[in-house]
Tab-separated table of C-alpha atoms and ligand atoms in Angstrom:
chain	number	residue	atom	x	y	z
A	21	UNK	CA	92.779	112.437	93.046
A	22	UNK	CA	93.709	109.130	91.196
A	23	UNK	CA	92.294	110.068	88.144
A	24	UNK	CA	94.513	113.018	86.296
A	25	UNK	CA	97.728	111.120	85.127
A	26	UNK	CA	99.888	113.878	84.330
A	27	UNK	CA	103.383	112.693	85.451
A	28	UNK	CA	104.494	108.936	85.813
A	29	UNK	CA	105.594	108.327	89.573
A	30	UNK	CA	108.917	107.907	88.844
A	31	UNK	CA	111.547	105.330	87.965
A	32	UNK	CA	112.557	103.057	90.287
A	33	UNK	CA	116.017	100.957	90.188
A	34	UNK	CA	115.707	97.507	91.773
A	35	UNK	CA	119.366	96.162	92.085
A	36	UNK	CA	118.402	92.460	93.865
A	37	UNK	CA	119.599	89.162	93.139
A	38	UNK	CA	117.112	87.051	94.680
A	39	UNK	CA	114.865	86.541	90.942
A	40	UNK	CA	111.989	85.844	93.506
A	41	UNK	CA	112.210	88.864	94.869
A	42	UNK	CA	112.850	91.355	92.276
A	43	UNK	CA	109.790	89.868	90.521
A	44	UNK	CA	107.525	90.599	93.605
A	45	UNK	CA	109.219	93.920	93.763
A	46	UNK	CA	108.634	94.421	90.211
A	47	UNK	CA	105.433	93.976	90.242
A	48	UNK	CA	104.265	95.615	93.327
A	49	UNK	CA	106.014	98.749	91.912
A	50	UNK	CA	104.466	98.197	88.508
A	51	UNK	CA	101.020	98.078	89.568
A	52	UNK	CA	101.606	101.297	91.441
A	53	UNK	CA	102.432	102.890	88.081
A	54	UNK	CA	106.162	103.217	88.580
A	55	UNK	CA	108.423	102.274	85.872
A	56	UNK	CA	110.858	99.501	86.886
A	57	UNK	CA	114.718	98.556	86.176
A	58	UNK	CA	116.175	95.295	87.489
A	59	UNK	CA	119.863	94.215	87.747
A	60	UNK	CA	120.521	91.046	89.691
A	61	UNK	CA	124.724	92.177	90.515
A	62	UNK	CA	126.181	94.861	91.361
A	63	UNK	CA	127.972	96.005	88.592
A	64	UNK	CA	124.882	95.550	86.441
A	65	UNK	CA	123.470	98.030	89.333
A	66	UNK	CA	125.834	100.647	88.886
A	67	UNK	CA	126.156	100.349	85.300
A	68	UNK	CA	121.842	100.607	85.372
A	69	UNK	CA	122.187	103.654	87.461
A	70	UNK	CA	124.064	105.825	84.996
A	71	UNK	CA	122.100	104.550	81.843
A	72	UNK	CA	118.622	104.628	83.593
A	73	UNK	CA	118.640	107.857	85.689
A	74	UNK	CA	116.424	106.320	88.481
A	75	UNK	CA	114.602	108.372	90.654
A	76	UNK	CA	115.370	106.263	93.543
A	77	UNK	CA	117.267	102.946	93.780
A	78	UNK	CA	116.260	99.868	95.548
A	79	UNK	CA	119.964	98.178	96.556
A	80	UNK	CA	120.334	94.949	98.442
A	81	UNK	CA	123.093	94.821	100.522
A	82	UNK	CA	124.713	91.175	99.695
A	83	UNK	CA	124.837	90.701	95.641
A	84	UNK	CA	127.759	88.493	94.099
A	85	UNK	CA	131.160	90.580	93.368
A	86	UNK	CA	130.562	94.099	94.108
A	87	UNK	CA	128.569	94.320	97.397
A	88	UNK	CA	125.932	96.431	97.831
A	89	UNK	CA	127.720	99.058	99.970
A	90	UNK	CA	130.542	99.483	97.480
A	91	UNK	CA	127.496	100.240	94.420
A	92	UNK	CA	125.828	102.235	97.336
A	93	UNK	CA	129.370	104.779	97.673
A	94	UNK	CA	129.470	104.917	94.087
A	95	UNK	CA	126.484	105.546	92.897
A	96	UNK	CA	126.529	108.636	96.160
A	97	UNK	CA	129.809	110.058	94.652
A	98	UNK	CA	127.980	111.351	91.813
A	99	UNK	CA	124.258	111.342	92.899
A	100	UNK	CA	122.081	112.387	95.151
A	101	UNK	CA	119.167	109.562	94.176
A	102	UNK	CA	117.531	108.386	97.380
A	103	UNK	CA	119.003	104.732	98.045
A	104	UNK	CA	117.289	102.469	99.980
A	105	UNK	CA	119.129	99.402	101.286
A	106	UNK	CA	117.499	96.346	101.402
A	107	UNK	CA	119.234	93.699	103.907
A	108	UNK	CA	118.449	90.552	105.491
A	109	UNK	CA	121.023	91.402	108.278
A	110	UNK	CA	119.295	93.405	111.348
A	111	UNK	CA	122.699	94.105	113.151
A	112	UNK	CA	123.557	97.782	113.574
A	113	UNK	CA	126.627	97.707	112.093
A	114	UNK	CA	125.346	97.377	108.611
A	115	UNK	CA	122.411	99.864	109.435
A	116	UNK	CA	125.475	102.399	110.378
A	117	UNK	CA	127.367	101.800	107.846
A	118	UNK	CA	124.884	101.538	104.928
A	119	UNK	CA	123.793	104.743	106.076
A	120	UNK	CA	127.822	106.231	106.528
A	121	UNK	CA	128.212	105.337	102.993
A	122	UNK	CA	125.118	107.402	102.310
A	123	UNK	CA	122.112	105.369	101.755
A	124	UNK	CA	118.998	107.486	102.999
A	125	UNK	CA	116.881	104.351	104.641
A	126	UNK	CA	117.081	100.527	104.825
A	127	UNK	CA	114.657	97.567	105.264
A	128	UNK	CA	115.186	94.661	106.717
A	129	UNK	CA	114.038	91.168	104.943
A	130	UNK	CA	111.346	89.721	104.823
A	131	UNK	CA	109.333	93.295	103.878
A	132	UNK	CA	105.779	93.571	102.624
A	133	UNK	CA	105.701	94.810	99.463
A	134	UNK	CA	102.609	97.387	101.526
A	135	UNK	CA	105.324	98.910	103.167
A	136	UNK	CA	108.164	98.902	100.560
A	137	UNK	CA	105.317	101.061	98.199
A	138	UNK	CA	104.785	103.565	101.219
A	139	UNK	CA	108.926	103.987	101.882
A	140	UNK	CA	109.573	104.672	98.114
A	141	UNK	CA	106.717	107.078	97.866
A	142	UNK	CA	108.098	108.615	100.731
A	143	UNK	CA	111.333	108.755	100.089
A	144	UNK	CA	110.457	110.202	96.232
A	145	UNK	CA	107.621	113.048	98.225
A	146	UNK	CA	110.746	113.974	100.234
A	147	UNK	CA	113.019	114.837	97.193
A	148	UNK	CA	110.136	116.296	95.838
A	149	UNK	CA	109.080	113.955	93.502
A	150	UNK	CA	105.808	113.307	94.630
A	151	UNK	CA	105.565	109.183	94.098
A	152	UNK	CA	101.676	109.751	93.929
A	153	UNK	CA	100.141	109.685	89.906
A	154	UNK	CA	99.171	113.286	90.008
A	155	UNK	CA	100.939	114.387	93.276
A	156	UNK	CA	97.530	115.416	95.137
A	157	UNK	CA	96.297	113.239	97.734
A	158	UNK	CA	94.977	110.206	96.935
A	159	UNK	CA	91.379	108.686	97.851
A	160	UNK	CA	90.234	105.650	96.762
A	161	UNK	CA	86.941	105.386	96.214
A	162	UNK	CA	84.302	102.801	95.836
A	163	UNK	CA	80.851	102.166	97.039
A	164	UNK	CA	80.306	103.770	100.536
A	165	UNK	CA	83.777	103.127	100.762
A	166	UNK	CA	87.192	105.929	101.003
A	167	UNK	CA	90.590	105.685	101.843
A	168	UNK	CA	92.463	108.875	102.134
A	169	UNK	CA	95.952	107.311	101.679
A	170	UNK	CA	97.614	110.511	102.971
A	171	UNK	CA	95.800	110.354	106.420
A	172	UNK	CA	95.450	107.247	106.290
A	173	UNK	CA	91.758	107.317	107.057
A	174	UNK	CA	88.859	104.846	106.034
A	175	UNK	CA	85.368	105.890	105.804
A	176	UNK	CA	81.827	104.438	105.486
A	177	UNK	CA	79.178	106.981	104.345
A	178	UNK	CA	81.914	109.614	105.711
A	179	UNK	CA	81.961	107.820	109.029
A	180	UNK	CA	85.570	107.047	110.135
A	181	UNK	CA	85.923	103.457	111.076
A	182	UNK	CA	89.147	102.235	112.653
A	183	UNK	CA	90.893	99.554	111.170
A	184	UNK	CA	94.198	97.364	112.057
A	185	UNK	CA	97.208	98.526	110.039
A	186	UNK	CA	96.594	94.602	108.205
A	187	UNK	CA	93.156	95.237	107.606
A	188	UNK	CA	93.982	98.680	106.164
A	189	UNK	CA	96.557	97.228	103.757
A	190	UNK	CA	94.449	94.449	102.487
A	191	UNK	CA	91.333	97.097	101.763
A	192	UNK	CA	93.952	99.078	99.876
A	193	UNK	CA	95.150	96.113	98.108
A	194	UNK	CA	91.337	95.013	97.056
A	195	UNK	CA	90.611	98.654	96.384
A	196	UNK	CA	93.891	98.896	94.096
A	197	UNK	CA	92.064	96.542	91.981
A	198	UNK	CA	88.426	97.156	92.325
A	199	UNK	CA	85.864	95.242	90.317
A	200	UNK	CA	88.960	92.868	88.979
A	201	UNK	CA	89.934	89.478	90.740
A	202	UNK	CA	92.197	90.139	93.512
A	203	UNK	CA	94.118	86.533	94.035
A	204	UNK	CA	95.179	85.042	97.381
A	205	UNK	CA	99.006	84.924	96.743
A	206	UNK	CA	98.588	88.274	95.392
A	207	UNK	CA	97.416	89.941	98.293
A	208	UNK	CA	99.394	88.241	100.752
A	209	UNK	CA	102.045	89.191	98.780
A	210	UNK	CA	100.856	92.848	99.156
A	211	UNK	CA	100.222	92.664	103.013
A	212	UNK	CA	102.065	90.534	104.493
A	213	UNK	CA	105.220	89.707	102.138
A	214	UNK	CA	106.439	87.523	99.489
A	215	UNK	CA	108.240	85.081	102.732
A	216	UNK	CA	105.358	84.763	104.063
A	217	UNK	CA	104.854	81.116	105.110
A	218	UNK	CA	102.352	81.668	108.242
A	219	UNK	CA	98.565	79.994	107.997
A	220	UNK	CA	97.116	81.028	104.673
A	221	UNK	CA	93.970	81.266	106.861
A	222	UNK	CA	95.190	84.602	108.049
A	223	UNK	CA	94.023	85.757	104.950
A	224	UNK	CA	90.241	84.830	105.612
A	225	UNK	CA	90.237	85.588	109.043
A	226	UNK	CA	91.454	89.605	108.002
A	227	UNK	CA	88.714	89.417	105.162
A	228	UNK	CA	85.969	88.638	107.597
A	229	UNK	CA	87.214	91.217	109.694
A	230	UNK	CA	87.005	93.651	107.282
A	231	UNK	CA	83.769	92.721	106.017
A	232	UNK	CA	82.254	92.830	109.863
A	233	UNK	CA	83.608	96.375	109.763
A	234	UNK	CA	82.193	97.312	106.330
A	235	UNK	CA	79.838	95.665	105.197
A	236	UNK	CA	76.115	96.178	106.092
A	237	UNK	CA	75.358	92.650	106.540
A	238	UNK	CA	79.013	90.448	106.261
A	239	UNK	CA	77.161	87.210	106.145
A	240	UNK	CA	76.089	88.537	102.617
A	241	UNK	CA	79.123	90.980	101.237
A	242	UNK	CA	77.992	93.115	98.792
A	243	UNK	CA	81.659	94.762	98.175
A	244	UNK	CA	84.034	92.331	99.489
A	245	UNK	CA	82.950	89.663	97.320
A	246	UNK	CA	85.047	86.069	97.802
A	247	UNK	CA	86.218	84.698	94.170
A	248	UNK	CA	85.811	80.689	95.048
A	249	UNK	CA	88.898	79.061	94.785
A	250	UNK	CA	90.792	81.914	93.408
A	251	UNK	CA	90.944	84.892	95.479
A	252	UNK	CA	88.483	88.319	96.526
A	253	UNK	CA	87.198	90.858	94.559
A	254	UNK	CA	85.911	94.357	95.469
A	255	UNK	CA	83.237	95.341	93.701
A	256	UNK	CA	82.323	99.044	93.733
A	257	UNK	CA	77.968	99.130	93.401
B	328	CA	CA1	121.248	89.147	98.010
């Protein structure tokens, strides 16, 4: 459950120097609970990794100086963190050799910040840390409304309803934050990444989706509640 906080989710390193998008990494892992450590080079990365003792490290392949596969082979000569390359090159060459050099995963750029959340938890349940506050399963509640984040199941009144995997990431994102204002940027931040420069109407259109899907009369949402001019807000009657 969500409620007994009895271990932080862990410490996450963030070597990245794009500012922009440290900051949305930052904060995506911050509002998750995890603590966060940010070095924009790569010796500033390696020199974070000894003094921080992260419990996974977020390492972007092309930082100024040291590259990120030469911090990647030395931070794995003397730890087994999990490493997670971040790269905005898709080629399999630097797949292959990010992973040779011992990274345990890469993603490619642009990312949503969704599925960064669910590949660090992942990565941190694998090495047995379990990236969830309080390591059970987590369901969020609120109204006639669940999420069980491990099956990834959403239910109304206990009736499963099937959702897009967009849909499913926004109703996390405006459960994340229920009853407080959930803005636009913010969540498509969240769900569909900080590059995202596609029709802002997307947004809307996944909104009124969700509400056609949830809501007992969408023309009058009594949980998905729109926040004029500044975003959504779920609110949990
Ligand atoms: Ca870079």
């Amino acid at each position: 459950m969500q409620t007994s906080v009895d271990r932080r989710p862990g410490r996450v390193l963030v070597v990245e120097d794009e500012e922009g998008l440290a900051d949305s990494v930052r904060y995506a892992l911050e509002s998750e609970g995890f603590e966060v450590v940010i070095a924009h080079t790569g010796l500033g990365g390696l020199e974070a990794a000894g003094a921080s003792r992260p419990d996974l490290v977020l390492l972007d392949l092309m930082l100024p100086g040291m590259s990120g596969l030469d911090v990647c082979r030395q931070i794995r000569s003397s730890s087994d963190v999990p490493i997670i390359m971040l790269t905005a090159k898709d080629s399999e060459a630097d797949k292959v050799s990010g992973l040779e050099l011992g990274a345990d995963d890469y993603m490619t750029k642009p990312f949503s910040m969704r599925e960064l959340v669910a590949r660090v938890r992942a990565h941190l349940r694998r090495v047995g840390r379990t990236g969830t506050v309080g390591g059970a399963n987590e369901v969020l509640r609120g109204g006639p409304i669940e999420m069980d984040m491990d099956a990834h199941v959403v239910r109304l009144e206990g009736e499963e309803i099937e959702l897009r995997p967009k849909e499913f990431d926004l109703l996390e994102s405006l459960m994340r934050r229920k009853n407080r204002l959930s803005a636009r940027h913010v969540l498509i931040d969240e769900v569909w990444g900080p590059s995202y420069f596609g029709d802002t109407k997307t947004l809307d259109v996944h909104i009124k989706r969700l509400r056609q899907k949830l809501e007992a009369d969408s023309s009058n949402p009594r949980h998905i509640v729109t926040m004029r001019g500044l975003g959504y807000k779920f609110v949990d009657e």
